[in-house]
CSV table of C-alpha atoms in Angstrom, one decimal:
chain,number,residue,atom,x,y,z
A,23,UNK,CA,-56.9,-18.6,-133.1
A,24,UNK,CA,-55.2,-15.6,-132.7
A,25,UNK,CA,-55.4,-15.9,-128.8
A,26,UNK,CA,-51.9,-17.2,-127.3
A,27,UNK,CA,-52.7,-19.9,-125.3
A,28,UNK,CA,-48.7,-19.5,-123.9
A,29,UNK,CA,-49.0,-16.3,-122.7
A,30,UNK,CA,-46.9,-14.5,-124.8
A,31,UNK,CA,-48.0,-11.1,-126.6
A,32,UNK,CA,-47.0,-8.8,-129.4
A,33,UNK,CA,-45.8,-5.6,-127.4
A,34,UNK,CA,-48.6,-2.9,-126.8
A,35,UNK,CA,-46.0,-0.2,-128.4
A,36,UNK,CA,-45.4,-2.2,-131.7
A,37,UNK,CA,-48.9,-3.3,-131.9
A,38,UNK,CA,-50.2,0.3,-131.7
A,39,UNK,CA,-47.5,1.1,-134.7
A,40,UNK,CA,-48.6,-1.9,-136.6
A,41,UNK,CA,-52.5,-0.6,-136.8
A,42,UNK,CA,-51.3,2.9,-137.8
A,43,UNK,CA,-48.9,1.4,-140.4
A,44,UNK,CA,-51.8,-1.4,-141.2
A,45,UNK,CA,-54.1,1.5,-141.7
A,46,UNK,CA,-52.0,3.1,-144.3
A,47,UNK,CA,-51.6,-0.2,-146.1
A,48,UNK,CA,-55.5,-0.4,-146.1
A,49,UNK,CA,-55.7,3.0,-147.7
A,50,UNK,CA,-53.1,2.1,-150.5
A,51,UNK,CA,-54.7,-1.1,-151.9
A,52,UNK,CA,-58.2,1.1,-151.6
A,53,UNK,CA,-56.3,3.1,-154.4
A,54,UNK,CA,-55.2,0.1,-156.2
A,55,UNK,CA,-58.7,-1.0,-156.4
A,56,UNK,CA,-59.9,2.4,-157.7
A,57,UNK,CA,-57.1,2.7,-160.2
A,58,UNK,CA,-58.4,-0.9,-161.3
A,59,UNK,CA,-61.5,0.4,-162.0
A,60,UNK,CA,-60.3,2.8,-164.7
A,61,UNK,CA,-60.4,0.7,-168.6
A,62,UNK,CA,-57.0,2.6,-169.3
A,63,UNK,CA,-54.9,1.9,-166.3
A,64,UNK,CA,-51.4,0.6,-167.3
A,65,UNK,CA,-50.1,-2.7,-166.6
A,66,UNK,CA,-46.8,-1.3,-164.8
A,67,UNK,CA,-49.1,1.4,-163.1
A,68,UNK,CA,-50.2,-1.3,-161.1
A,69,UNK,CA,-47.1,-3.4,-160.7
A,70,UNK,CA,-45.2,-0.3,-158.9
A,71,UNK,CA,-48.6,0.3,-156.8
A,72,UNK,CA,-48.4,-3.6,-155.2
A,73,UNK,CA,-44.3,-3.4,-155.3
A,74,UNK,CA,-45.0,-0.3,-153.0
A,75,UNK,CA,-48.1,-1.8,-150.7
A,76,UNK,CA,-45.7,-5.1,-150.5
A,77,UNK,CA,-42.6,-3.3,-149.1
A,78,UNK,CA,-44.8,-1.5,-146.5
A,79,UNK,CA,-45.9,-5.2,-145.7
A,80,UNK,CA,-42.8,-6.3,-145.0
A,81,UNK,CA,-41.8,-3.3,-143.0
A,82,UNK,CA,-44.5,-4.1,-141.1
A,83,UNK,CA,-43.6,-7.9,-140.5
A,84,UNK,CA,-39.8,-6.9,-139.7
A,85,UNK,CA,-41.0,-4.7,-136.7
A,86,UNK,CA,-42.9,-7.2,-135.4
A,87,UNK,CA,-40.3,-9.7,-136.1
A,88,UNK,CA,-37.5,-7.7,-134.3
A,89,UNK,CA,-40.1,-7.1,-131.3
A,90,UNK,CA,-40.4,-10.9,-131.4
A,91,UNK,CA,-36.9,-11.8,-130.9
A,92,UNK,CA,-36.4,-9.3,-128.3
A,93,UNK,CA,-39.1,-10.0,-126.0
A,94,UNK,CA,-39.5,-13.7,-126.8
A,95,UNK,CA,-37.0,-15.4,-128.9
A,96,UNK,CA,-34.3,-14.6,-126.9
A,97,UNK,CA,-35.8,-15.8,-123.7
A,98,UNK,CA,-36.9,-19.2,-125.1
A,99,UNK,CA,-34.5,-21.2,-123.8
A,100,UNK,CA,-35.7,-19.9,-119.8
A,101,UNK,CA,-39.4,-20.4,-120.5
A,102,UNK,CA,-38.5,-23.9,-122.3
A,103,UNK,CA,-40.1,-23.8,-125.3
A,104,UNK,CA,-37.5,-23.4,-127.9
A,105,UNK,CA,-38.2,-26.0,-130.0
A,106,UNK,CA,-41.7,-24.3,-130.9
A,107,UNK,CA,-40.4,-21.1,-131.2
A,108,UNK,CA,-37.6,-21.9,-133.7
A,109,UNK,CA,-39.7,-23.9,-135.7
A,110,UNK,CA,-42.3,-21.0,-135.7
A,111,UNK,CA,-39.7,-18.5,-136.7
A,112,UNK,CA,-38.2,-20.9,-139.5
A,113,UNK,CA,-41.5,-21.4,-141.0
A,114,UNK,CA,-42.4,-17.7,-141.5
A,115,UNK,CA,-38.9,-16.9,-142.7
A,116,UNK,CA,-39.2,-19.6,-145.2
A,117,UNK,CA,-39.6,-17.8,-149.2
A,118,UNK,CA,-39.3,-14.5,-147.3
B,11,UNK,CA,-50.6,9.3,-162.8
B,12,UNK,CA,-52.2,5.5,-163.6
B,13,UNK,CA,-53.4,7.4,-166.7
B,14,UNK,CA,-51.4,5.4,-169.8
B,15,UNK,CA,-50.3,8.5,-172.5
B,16,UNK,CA,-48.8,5.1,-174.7
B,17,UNK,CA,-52.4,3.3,-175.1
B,18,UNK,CA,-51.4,0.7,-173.4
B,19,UNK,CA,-54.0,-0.9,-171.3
B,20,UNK,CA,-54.2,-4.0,-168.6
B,21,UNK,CA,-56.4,-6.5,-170.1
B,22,UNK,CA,-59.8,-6.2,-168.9
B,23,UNK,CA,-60.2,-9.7,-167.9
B,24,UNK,CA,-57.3,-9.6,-165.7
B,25,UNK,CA,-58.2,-6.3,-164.7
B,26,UNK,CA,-61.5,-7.4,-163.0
B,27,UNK,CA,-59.8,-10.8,-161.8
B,28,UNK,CA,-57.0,-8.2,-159.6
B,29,UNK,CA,-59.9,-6.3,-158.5
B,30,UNK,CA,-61.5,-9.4,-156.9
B,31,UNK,CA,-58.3,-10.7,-155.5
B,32,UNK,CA,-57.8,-7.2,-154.2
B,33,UNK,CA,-60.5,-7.5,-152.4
B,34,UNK,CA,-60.2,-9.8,-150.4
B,35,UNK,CA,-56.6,-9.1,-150.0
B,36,UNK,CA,-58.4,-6.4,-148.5
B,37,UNK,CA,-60.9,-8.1,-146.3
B,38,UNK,CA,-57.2,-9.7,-145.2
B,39,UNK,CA,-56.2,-6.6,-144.0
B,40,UNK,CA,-59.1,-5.9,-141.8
B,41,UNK,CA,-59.0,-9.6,-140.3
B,42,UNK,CA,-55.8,-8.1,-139.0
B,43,UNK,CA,-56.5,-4.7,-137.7
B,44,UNK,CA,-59.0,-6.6,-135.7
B,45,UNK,CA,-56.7,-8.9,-134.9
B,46,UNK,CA,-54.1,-5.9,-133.8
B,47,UNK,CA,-56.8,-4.9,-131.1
B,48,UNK,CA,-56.6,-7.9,-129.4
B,49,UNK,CA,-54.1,-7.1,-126.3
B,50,UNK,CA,-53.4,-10.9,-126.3
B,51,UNK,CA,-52.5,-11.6,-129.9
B,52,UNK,CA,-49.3,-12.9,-130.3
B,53,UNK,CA,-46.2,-11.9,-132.4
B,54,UNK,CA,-46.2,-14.8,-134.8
B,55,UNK,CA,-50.0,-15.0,-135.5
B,56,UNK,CA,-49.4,-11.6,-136.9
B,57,UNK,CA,-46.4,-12.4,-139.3
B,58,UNK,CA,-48.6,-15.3,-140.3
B,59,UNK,CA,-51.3,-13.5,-141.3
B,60,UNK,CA,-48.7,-10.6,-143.4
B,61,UNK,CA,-47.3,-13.3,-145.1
B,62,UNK,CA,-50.2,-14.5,-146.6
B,63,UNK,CA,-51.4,-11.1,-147.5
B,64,UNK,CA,-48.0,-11.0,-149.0
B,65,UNK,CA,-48.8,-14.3,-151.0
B,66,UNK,CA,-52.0,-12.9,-152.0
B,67,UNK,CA,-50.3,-9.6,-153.5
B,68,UNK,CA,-47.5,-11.7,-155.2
B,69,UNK,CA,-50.4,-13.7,-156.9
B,70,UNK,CA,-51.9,-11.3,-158.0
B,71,UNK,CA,-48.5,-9.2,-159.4
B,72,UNK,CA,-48.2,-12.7,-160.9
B,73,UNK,CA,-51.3,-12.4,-163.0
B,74,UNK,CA,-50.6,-8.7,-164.4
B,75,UNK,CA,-47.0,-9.2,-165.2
B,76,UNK,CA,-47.7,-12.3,-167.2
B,77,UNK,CA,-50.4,-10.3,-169.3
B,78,UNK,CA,-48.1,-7.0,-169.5
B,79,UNK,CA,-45.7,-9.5,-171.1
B,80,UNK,CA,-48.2,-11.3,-173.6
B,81,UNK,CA,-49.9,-8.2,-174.2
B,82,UNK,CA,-46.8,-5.4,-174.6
B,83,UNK,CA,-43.6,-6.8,-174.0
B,84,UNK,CA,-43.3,-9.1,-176.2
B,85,UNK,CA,-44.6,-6.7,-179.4
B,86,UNK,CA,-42.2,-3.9,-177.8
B,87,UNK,CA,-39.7,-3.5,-180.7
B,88,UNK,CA,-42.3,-3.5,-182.8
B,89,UNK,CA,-44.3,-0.7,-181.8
B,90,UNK,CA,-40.4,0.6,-181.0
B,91,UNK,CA,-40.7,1.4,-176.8
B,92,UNK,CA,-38.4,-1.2,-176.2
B,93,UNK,CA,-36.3,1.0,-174.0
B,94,UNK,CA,-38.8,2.0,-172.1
B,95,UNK,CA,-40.9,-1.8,-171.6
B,96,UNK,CA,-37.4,-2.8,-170.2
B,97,UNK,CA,-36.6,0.0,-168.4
B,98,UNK,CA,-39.9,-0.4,-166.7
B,99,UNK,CA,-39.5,-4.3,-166.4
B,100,UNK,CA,-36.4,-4.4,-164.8
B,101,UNK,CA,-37.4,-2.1,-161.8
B,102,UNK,CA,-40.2,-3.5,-161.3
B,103,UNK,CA,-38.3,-7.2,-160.6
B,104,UNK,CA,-36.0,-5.5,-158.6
B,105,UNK,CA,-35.4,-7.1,-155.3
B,106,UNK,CA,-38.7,-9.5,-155.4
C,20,UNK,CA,-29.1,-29.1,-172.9
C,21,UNK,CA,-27.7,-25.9,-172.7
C,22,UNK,CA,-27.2,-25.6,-176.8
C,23,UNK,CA,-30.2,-23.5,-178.3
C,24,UNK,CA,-32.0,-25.5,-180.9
C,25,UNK,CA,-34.4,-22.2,-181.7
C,26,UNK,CA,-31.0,-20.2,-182.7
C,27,UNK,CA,-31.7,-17.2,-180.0
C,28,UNK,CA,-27.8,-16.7,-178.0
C,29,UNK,CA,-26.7,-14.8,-175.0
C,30,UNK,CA,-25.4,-11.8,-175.9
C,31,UNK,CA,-20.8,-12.0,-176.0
C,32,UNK,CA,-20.1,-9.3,-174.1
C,33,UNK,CA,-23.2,-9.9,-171.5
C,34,UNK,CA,-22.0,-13.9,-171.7
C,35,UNK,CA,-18.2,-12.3,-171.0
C,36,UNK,CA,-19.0,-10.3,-168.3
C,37,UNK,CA,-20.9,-13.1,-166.6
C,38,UNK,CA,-17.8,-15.4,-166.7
C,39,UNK,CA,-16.0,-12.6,-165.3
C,40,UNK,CA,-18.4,-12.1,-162.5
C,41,UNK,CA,-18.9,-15.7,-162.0
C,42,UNK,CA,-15.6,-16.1,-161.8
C,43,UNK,CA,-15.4,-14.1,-159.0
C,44,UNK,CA,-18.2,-15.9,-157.5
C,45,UNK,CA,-16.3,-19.0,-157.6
C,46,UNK,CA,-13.6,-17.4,-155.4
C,47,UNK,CA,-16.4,-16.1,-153.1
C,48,UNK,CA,-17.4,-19.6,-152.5
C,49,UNK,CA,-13.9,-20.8,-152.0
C,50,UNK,CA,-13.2,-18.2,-149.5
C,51,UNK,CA,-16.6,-19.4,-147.6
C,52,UNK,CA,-15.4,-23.0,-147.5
C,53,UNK,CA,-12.3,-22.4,-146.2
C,54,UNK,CA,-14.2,-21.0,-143.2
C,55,UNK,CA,-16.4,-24.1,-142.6
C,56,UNK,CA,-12.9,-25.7,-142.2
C,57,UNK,CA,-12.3,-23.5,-139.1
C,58,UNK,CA,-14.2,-24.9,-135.9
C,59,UNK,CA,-14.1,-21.6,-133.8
C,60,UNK,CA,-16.5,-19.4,-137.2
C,61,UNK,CA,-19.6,-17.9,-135.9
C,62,UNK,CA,-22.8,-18.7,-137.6
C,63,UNK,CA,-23.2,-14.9,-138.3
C,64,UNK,CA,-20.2,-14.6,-140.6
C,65,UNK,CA,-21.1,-17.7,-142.7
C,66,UNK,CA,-24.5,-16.3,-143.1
C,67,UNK,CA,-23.3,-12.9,-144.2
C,68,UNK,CA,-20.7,-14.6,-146.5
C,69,UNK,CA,-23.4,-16.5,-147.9
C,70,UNK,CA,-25.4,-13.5,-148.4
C,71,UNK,CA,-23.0,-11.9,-150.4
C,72,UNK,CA,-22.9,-14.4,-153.0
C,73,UNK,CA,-26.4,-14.6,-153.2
C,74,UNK,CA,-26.7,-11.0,-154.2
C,75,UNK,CA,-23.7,-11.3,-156.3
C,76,UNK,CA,-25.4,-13.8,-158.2
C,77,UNK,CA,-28.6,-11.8,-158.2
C,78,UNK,CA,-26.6,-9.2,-160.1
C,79,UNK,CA,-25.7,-11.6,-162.9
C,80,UNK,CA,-29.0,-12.8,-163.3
C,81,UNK,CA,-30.2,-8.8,-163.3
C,82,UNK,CA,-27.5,-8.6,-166.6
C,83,UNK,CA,-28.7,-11.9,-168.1
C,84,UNK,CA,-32.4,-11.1,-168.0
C,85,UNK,CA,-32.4,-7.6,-168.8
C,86,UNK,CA,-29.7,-9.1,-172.1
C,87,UNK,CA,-32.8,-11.5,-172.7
C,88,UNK,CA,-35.6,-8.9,-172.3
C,89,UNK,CA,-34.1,-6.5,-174.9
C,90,UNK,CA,-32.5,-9.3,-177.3
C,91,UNK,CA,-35.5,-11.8,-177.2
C,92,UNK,CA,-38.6,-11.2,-175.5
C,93,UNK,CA,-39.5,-7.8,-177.1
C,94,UNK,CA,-39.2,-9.1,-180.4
C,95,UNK,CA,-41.0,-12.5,-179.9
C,96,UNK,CA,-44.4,-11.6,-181.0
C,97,UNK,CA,-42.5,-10.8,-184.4
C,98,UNK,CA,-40.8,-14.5,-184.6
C,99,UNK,CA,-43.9,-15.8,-183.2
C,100,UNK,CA,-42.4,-17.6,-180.5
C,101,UNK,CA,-44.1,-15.9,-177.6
C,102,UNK,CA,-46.0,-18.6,-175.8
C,103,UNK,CA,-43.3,-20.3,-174.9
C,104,UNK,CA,-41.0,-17.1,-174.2
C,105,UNK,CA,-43.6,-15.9,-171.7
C,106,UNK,CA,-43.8,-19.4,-169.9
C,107,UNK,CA,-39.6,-19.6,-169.6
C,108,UNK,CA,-39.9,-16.1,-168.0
C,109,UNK,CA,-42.9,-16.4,-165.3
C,110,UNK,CA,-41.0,-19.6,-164.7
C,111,UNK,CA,-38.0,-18.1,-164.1
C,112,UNK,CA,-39.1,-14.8,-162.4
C,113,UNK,CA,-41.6,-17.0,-159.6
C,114,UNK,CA,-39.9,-16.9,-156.1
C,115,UNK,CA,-37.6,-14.4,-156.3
D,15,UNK,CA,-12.5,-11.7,-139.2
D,16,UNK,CA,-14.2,-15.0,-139.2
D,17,UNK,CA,-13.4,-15.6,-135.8
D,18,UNK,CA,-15.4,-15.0,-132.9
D,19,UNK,CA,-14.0,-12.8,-130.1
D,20,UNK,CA,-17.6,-14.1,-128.1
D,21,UNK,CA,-17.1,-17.8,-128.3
D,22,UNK,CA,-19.9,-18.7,-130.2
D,23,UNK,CA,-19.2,-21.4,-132.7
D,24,UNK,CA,-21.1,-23.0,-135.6
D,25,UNK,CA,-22.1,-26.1,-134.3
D,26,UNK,CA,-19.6,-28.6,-136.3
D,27,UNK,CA,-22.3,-31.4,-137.6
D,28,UNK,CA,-24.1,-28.4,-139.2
D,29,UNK,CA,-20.5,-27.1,-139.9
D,30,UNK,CA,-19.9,-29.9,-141.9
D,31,UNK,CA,-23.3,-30.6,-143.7
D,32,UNK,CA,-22.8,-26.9,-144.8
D,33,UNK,CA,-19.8,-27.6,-146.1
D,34,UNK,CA,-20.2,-30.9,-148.0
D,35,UNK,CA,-23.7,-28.6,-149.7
D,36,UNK,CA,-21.5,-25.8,-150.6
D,37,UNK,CA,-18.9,-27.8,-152.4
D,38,UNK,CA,-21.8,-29.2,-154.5
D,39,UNK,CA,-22.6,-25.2,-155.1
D,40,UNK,CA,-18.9,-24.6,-156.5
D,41,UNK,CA,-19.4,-27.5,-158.6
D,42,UNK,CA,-22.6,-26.0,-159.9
D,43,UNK,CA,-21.0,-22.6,-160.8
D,44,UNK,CA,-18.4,-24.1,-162.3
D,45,UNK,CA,-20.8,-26.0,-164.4
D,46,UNK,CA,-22.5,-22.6,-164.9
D,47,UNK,CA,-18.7,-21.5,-166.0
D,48,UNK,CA,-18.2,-23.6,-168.5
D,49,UNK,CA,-22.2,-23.5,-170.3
D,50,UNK,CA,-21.1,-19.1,-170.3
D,51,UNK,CA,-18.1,-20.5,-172.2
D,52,UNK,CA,-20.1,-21.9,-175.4
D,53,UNK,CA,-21.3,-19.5,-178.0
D,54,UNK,CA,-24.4,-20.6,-178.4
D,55,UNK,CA,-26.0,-20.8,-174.5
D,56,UNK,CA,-29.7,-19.6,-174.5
D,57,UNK,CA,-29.6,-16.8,-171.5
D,58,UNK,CA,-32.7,-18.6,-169.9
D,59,UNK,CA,-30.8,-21.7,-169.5
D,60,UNK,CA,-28.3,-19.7,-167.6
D,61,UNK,CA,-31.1,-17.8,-165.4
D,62,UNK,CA,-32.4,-21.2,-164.4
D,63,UNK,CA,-28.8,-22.5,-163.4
D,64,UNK,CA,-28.6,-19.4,-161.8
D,65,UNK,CA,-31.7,-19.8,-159.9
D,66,UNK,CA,-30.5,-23.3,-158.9
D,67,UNK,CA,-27.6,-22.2,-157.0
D,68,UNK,CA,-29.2,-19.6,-155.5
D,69,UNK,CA,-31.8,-22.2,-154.3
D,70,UNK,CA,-29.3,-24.2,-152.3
D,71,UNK,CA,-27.2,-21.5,-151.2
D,72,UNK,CA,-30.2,-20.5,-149.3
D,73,UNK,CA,-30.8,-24.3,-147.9
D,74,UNK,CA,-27.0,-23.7,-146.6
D,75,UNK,CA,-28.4,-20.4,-145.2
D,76,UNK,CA,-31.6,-22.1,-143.6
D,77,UNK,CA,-29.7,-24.3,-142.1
D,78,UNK,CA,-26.9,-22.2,-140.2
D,79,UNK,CA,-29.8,-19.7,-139.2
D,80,UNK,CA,-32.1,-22.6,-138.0
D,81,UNK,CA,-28.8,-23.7,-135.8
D,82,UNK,CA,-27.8,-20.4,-135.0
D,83,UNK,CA,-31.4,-20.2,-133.2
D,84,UNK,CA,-31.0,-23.4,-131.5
D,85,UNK,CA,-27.6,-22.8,-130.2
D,86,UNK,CA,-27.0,-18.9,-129.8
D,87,UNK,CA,-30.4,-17.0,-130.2
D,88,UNK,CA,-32.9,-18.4,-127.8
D,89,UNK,CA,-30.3,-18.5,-124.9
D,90,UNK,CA,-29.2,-14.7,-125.7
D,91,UNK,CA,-31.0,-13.2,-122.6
D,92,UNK,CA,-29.0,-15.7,-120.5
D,93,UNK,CA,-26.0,-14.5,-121.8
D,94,UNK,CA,-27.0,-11.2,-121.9
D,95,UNK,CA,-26.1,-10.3,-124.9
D,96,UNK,CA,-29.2,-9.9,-126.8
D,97,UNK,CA,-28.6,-6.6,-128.8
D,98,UNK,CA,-26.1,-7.7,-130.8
D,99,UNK,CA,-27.8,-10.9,-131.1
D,100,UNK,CA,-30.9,-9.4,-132.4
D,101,UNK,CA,-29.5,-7.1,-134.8
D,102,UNK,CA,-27.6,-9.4,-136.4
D,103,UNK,CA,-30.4,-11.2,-137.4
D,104,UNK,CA,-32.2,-8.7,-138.7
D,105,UNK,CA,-29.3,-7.5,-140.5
D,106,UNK,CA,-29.2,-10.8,-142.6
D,107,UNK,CA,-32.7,-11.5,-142.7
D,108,UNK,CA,-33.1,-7.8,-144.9
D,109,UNK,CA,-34.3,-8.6,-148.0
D,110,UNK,CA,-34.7,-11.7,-148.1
């Protein structure tokens, strides 16, 4: 699924800073679910926790996003396949 | 810090229904370190795959702001922390 | 439709200031369409035009709700009226 | 300001579309205008107007960006002028 039968790959570089980032992400909803599992937690408590783990989400996405435009977006119409590529794109930026 | 000094709690109910969806949000996050090992994987399998992490963390934001606001908005000037509830409320809407 | 049967009113001066933002709004928007009358505009500046209004807008809705939080949704448990003040907010508060 | 020193141009059938939508926008805040007018508007009726605009201000944005891929975006390497092109985009897709 995750295999690109087209050839095209996320750069090693921004991959690499993805898993560290991904990583820390990991570690932050393992402290949600801990603070979840104390009776007296506080509603907003939580909602800044998940604001936080969200916004490191999307910094995430935006570096991969900006790799994607430089190294494939911007060469789509060479390779051909621009019509799958701006669909793609529209469809993940869709409710962003 | 997730420590209430006010009393006021999460609902225990939606408390353990977050900590399930956490979970799996979690198992989400795995599926995509591994995926972030794959030299192959492309670019817009990984936004993909944030994006419904991102779905899953709104949902379940969803689920503990509605219960903050049955369970302590909404009696707010009655226990008279008004100030603070919407203090709280309106930083947490910020920019989602 | 937009006359309150259950009595509760925007605040004047928030209501005022609003207008007065809305107003300006308005003028944002003209200012936008008189640049879709020019053939040579870039897509770039249209979409940064249109981003201004949109957090220009976002600003007025930030006044109206935090008006609503503080005038009517922490004293709803005391008029009894929370059910349906809790529904008209996670209603309004989904997507954004 | 609006006018591009590059030669790229909003394509003019998505030039027009745009225009004919945002028309129906300033008819919409005006409508919003006038409801801010009467003394007795309920603030969520005013949110949810709110919301609507802001809903079809972004279609007008969806559509310019989903052109401004087609047209300018995918052939950027070609033209060489990628960097720009790229961090426009990322410029107006921030918080979104």
């Amino acid at each position: 699924m995750s295999e690109s039968c087209h050839g095209l790959r996320l750069d090693p570089t921004v991959r690499e800073d993805a898993r560290r980032r991904l990583l820390s992400v990991r570690g932050h909803v393992e402290g949600i679910l801990r603070m979840l599992e104390n009776e007296q937690v506080y509603c907003v408590e939580v909602l800044k926790q998940i604001k936080a783990v969200d916004g490191a989400l999307n910094k995430i996405g935006a570096l991969i996003l900006r790799s994607h435009l430089r190294s494939h977006v911007v060469t789509a119409h060479e390779r051909g396949d621009e019509d799958r590529v701006v669909d793609e794109l529209m469809e993940i930026l869709k409710y962003r």
